Amino acid sequence: MQCAEPLPRLLCLPHAGGSAVMFYPWRSRFSGLARVTPVDLPGHGRRRTEPLVRDMDELVTRLAGELAAAADGPYVLYGHSFGALVAFELAHRLAESAAGAPLALVVSGRNAPSVPHPRAALHDAPTGELLRGLRTLQGTLPAVEQNPELLEIFLPPLRADLKMAETYRRPELPRLSCPVQVVAGDLDPLVDDAGLAGWQRETVAACQVERVRGGHMMHDSPTLHRCLDDLFGLVAR
């Protein structure tokens, strides 16, 4: 009797300062469609005792080495905001490894990699200014802001990620061979139509952009979930 093919993996990269825990509910949400694999960056979440990484090339090199083994078959990369940049770079790096190219790259909350960050940098701003900026992106919780001990844990990885996101410059890379799915809120202050359309230049395959009602944070978006449902439905055929 022939064994069924394993479900594709969905490798999930969080936003700046985020951790794998935000994707834990996706394991049940997409059960039967994909093996959801949330990714913690060094110095984040379950890896918080590891040194932080502040250089994108170093980060992607480390993650690619770790994820090449996890991508034990077909896989999809998903990243939100800063995570979209990490997922984009990983799509290139993993394509050159034994893992091969992803089935698709899914990104949300970020203009194309060739578009500079649209706001004044916050990674080295005073704490009050940094937190005010995050509130406009739905990026903080009152429980964290009001607890000095939690802030002491939260701020260093956030600043490290923001530095990479805000100073990012796209390296010379060929176009991807996989399709790209882009989702962004219509009230998200970090994206615009032209910047989102720029993702088409990153692939020789299809690129679809969807604007949905909402702001910057997307992981609970029904439209994003539907896009992933459709994607894995196509893979299963």
CSV table of C-alpha atoms in Angstrom, one decimal:
chain,number,residue,atom,x,y,z
A,1,MET,CA,0.0,0.0,0.0
A,2,GLN,CA,1.4,3.3,-1.1
A,3,CYS,CA,1.8,6.0,1.7
A,4,ALA,CA,0.1,9.3,1.2
A,5,GLU,CA,2.3,12.2,0.2
A,6,PRO,CA,3.0,14.5,3.3
A,7,LEU,CA,1.2,17.8,3.5
A,8,PRO,CA,3.2,20.8,2.3
A,9,ARG,CA,4.8,22.9,5.0
A,10,LEU,CA,3.9,26.5,5.7
A,11,LEU,CA,6.9,28.3,7.1
A,12,CYS,CA,5.7,31.4,8.9
A,13,LEU,CA,7.9,34.5,9.6
A,14,PRO,CA,6.6,37.0,12.1
A,15,HIS,CA,6.7,40.8,12.0
A,16,ALA,CA,9.3,42.9,13.8
A,17,GLY,CA,9.5,41.9,17.4
A,18,GLY,CA,7.1,39.1,16.9
A,19,SER,CA,7.5,35.4,17.7
A,20,ALA,CA,6.3,32.1,16.5
A,21,VAL,CA,3.5,32.0,19.1
A,22,MET,CA,1.3,34.3,16.9
A,23,PHE,CA,1.1,31.4,14.4
A,24,TYR,CA,0.2,28.6,16.8
A,25,PRO,CA,-3.6,28.9,16.1
A,26,TRP,CA,-2.8,28.4,12.4
A,27,ARG,CA,-1.8,24.7,13.2
A,28,SER,CA,-5.5,23.9,13.8
A,29,ARG,CA,-6.9,26.4,11.3
A,30,PHE,CA,-4.9,24.8,8.4
A,31,SER,CA,-4.8,21.3,9.6
A,32,GLY,CA,-5.5,18.9,6.8
A,33,LEU,CA,-4.1,21.4,4.3
A,34,ALA,CA,-0.5,22.1,5.5
A,35,ARG,CA,2.0,21.4,8.3
A,36,VAL,CA,2.3,24.9,9.8
A,37,THR,CA,5.8,25.6,11.0
A,38,PRO,CA,6.1,28.9,12.9
A,39,VAL,CA,9.6,30.3,12.9
A,40,ASP,CA,11.3,32.1,15.9
A,41,LEU,CA,14.3,34.3,15.0
A,42,PRO,CA,17.4,34.1,17.2
A,43,GLY,CA,16.8,36.1,20.4
A,44,HIS,CA,13.0,35.8,20.0
A,45,GLY,CA,10.3,33.7,21.7
A,46,ARG,CA,11.6,30.2,22.5
A,47,ARG,CA,15.1,31.4,21.3
A,48,ARG,CA,15.3,34.4,23.5
A,49,THR,CA,18.4,33.2,25.2
A,50,GLU,CA,20.3,33.3,21.9
A,51,PRO,CA,22.1,36.5,20.8
A,52,LEU,CA,20.1,38.8,18.6
A,53,VAL,CA,21.0,39.2,14.9
A,54,ARG,CA,21.0,42.7,13.5
A,55,ASP,CA,22.2,42.0,9.9
A,56,MET,CA,19.8,40.7,7.3
A,57,ASP,CA,22.3,38.6,5.4
A,58,GLU,CA,23.5,36.9,8.6
A,59,LEU,CA,19.9,36.3,9.7
A,60,VAL,CA,18.9,34.7,6.4
A,61,THR,CA,22.0,32.6,6.2
A,62,ARG,CA,21.3,31.2,9.7
A,63,LEU,CA,17.6,30.6,9.0
A,64,ALA,CA,18.2,29.0,5.6
A,65,GLY,CA,20.6,26.5,7.2
A,66,GLU,CA,17.9,25.6,9.8
A,67,LEU,CA,14.9,25.6,7.5
A,68,ALA,CA,16.4,23.6,4.6
A,69,ALA,CA,16.1,20.5,6.9
A,70,ALA,CA,12.5,21.5,7.9
A,71,ALA,CA,11.5,21.9,4.3
A,72,ASP,CA,11.3,18.1,3.8
A,73,GLY,CA,9.1,18.3,0.7
A,74,PRO,CA,6.9,21.0,-0.9
A,75,TYR,CA,6.7,24.2,1.2
A,76,VAL,CA,5.2,27.7,1.1
A,77,LEU,CA,6.9,30.7,2.7
A,78,TYR,CA,4.7,33.3,4.5
A,79,GLY,CA,5.9,36.5,6.1
A,80,HIS,CA,4.3,39.6,7.5
A,81,SER,CA,5.8,43.1,7.3
A,82,PHE,CA,9.5,42.6,8.3
A,83,GLY,CA,8.8,38.9,8.0
A,84,ALA,CA,7.9,39.5,4.3
A,85,LEU,CA,11.4,40.7,3.6
A,86,VAL,CA,12.9,37.7,5.5
A,87,ALA,CA,10.6,35.3,3.6
A,88,PHE,CA,11.5,37.0,0.3
A,89,GLU,CA,15.2,36.5,0.9
A,90,LEU,CA,14.7,33.0,2.2
A,91,ALA,CA,12.8,32.1,-1.0
A,92,HIS,CA,16.0,32.9,-2.9
A,93,ARG,CA,18.4,31.3,-0.5
A,94,LEU,CA,16.4,28.1,-0.1
A,95,ALA,CA,15.9,27.7,-3.8
A,96,GLU,CA,19.7,27.3,-4.0
A,97,SER,CA,19.7,24.6,-1.3
A,98,ALA,CA,18.5,21.0,-1.2
A,99,ALA,CA,15.0,22.3,-0.3
A,100,GLY,CA,14.5,23.7,-3.7
A,101,ALA,CA,12.2,26.6,-4.6
A,102,PRO,CA,9.0,27.1,-2.6
A,103,LEU,CA,5.6,26.4,-4.1
A,104,ALA,CA,4.7,30.0,-3.4
A,105,LEU,CA,5.7,33.1,-1.5
A,106,VAL,CA,2.9,34.8,0.5
A,107,VAL,CA,3.5,38.2,2.0
A,108,SER,CA,1.4,40.7,3.8
A,109,GLY,CA,1.8,44.3,5.2
A,110,ARG,CA,4.9,45.2,3.1
A,111,ASN,CA,5.6,47.0,-0.2
A,112,ALA,CA,7.9,45.3,-2.6
A,113,PRO,CA,11.5,44.8,-1.5
A,114,SER,CA,12.7,47.4,-3.9
A,115,VAL,CA,10.6,50.1,-2.1
A,116,PRO,CA,12.3,51.8,0.9
A,117,HIS,CA,10.6,51.9,4.2
A,118,PRO,CA,8.1,54.7,4.0
A,119,ARG,CA,8.4,56.2,7.5
A,120,ALA,CA,11.0,57.8,9.7
A,121,ALA,CA,13.1,55.2,11.5
A,122,LEU,CA,12.0,54.1,14.9
A,123,HIS,CA,14.6,51.5,15.7
A,124,ASP,CA,16.8,54.0,17.6
A,125,ALA,CA,14.1,56.3,18.7
A,126,PRO,CA,13.4,57.0,22.4
A,127,THR,CA,11.1,54.4,24.0
A,128,GLY,CA,8.0,56.7,24.2
A,129,GLU,CA,8.3,57.7,20.5
A,130,LEU,CA,8.9,54.1,19.5
A,131,LEU,CA,5.8,52.9,21.3
A,132,ARG,CA,3.6,55.7,19.9
A,133,GLY,CA,4.7,54.7,16.4
A,134,LEU,CA,3.8,51.1,17.1
A,135,ARG,CA,0.4,52.0,18.3
A,136,THR,CA,-0.5,53.4,14.9
A,137,LEU,CA,0.3,49.9,13.5
A,138,GLN,CA,-1.6,48.0,16.2
A,139,GLY,CA,1.8,46.7,17.2
A,140,THR,CA,1.8,46.9,21.0
A,141,LEU,CA,-0.3,45.7,23.9
A,142,PRO,CA,-1.1,47.8,27.0
A,143,ALA,CA,0.0,45.0,29.2
A,144,VAL,CA,3.5,45.2,27.7
A,145,GLU,CA,3.7,49.0,27.6
A,146,GLN,CA,2.7,49.3,31.3
A,147,ASN,CA,5.1,46.6,32.6
A,148,PRO,CA,8.8,47.7,32.7
A,149,GLU,CA,10.0,44.0,33.0
A,150,LEU,CA,8.0,43.0,29.9
A,151,LEU,CA,9.3,46.1,28.0
A,152,GLU,CA,12.9,45.1,28.9
A,153,ILE,CA,12.2,41.7,27.2
A,154,PHE,CA,10.2,43.1,24.3
A,155,LEU,CA,12.3,46.1,23.1
A,156,PRO,CA,15.7,44.7,22.2
A,157,PRO,CA,14.4,42.1,19.6
A,158,LEU,CA,12.0,44.7,18.3
A,159,ARG,CA,14.7,47.3,17.8
A,160,ALA,CA,17.0,44.7,16.2
A,161,ASP,CA,14.2,43.7,13.7
A,162,LEU,CA,13.2,47.3,13.0
A,163,LYS,CA,16.8,48.2,12.2
A,164,MET,CA,16.9,45.6,9.5
A,165,ALA,CA,13.4,46.5,8.2
A,166,GLU,CA,14.0,50.2,8.1
A,167,THR,CA,17.4,50.2,6.6
A,168,TYR,CA,16.8,47.3,4.1
A,169,ARG,CA,18.0,47.7,0.6
A,170,ARG,CA,17.2,45.0,-1.9
A,171,PRO,CA,20.3,43.1,-3.0
A,172,GLU,CA,21.0,42.1,-6.6
A,173,LEU,CA,18.8,39.0,-7.0
A,174,PRO,CA,17.2,37.3,-10.0
A,175,ARG,CA,13.4,37.0,-10.2
A,176,LEU,CA,11.8,34.2,-8.3
A,177,SER,CA,10.3,31.2,-10.2
A,178,CYS,CA,7.4,30.8,-7.8
A,179,PRO,CA,4.1,32.7,-7.7
A,180,VAL,CA,3.7,35.5,-5.2
A,181,GLN,CA,0.5,36.3,-3.3
A,182,VAL,CA,0.3,39.7,-1.6
A,183,VAL,CA,-2.3,40.8,1.0
A,184,ALA,CA,-2.5,44.2,2.7
A,185,GLY,CA,-5.0,46.2,4.6
A,186,ASP,CA,-6.6,49.2,2.9
A,187,LEU,CA,-5.8,51.4,6.0
A,188,ASP,CA,-2.2,50.1,6.4
A,189,PRO,CA,0.0,53.2,6.5
A,190,LEU,CA,3.1,51.2,5.5
A,191,VAL,CA,1.9,50.2,2.0
A,192,ASP,CA,0.5,51.8,-1.1
A,193,ASP,CA,-0.9,50.5,-4.4
A,194,ALA,CA,2.3,51.2,-6.4
A,195,GLY,CA,4.5,49.6,-3.8
A,196,LEU,CA,2.4,46.5,-3.6
A,197,ALA,CA,2.3,46.2,-7.4
A,198,GLY,CA,6.1,46.1,-7.3
A,199,TRP,CA,6.0,42.5,-6.1
A,200,GLN,CA,5.2,41.5,-9.6
A,201,ARG,CA,8.7,42.5,-10.7
A,202,GLU,CA,10.1,39.9,-8.2
A,203,THR,CA,8.8,36.8,-10.0
A,204,VAL,CA,8.5,35.4,-13.5
A,205,ALA,CA,5.4,33.6,-12.3
A,206,ALA,CA,2.0,35.0,-11.4
A,207,CYS,CA,1.6,37.7,-8.8
A,208,GLN,CA,-1.7,38.5,-7.2
A,209,VAL,CA,-2.4,41.5,-4.9
A,210,GLU,CA,-5.4,41.7,-2.6
A,211,ARG,CA,-6.4,44.7,-0.5
A,212,VAL,CA,-8.7,44.0,2.4
A,213,ARG,CA,-10.5,46.0,5.0
A,214,GLY,CA,-8.2,46.7,7.9
A,215,GLY,CA,-4.9,48.1,9.1
A,216,HIS,CA,-1.4,46.7,9.3
A,217,MET,CA,-1.8,43.6,11.4
A,218,MET,CA,-3.0,40.7,9.3
A,219,HIS,CA,-2.6,37.2,10.8
A,220,ASP,CA,-6.3,37.0,11.8
A,221,SER,CA,-7.6,38.3,8.4
A,222,PRO,CA,-10.2,36.0,6.9
A,223,THR,CA,-9.1,37.1,3.4
A,224,LEU,CA,-5.5,36.1,4.1
A,225,HIS,CA,-6.7,32.7,5.4
A,226,ARG,CA,-8.9,32.2,2.3
A,227,CYS,CA,-5.8,33.0,0.1
A,228,LEU,CA,-3.9,30.3,1.9
A,229,ASP,CA,-6.9,27.9,1.7
A,230,ASP,CA,-7.1,28.4,-2.1
A,231,LEU,CA,-3.3,28.0,-2.5
A,232,PHE,CA,-3.2,24.7,-0.6
A,233,GLY,CA,-6.3,23.6,-2.4
A,234,LEU,CA,-4.5,24.1,-5.7
A,235,VAL,CA,-1.5,22.2,-4.5
A,236,ALA,CA,-3.7,19.2,-3.4
A,237,ARG,CA,-5.2,18.8,-6.9
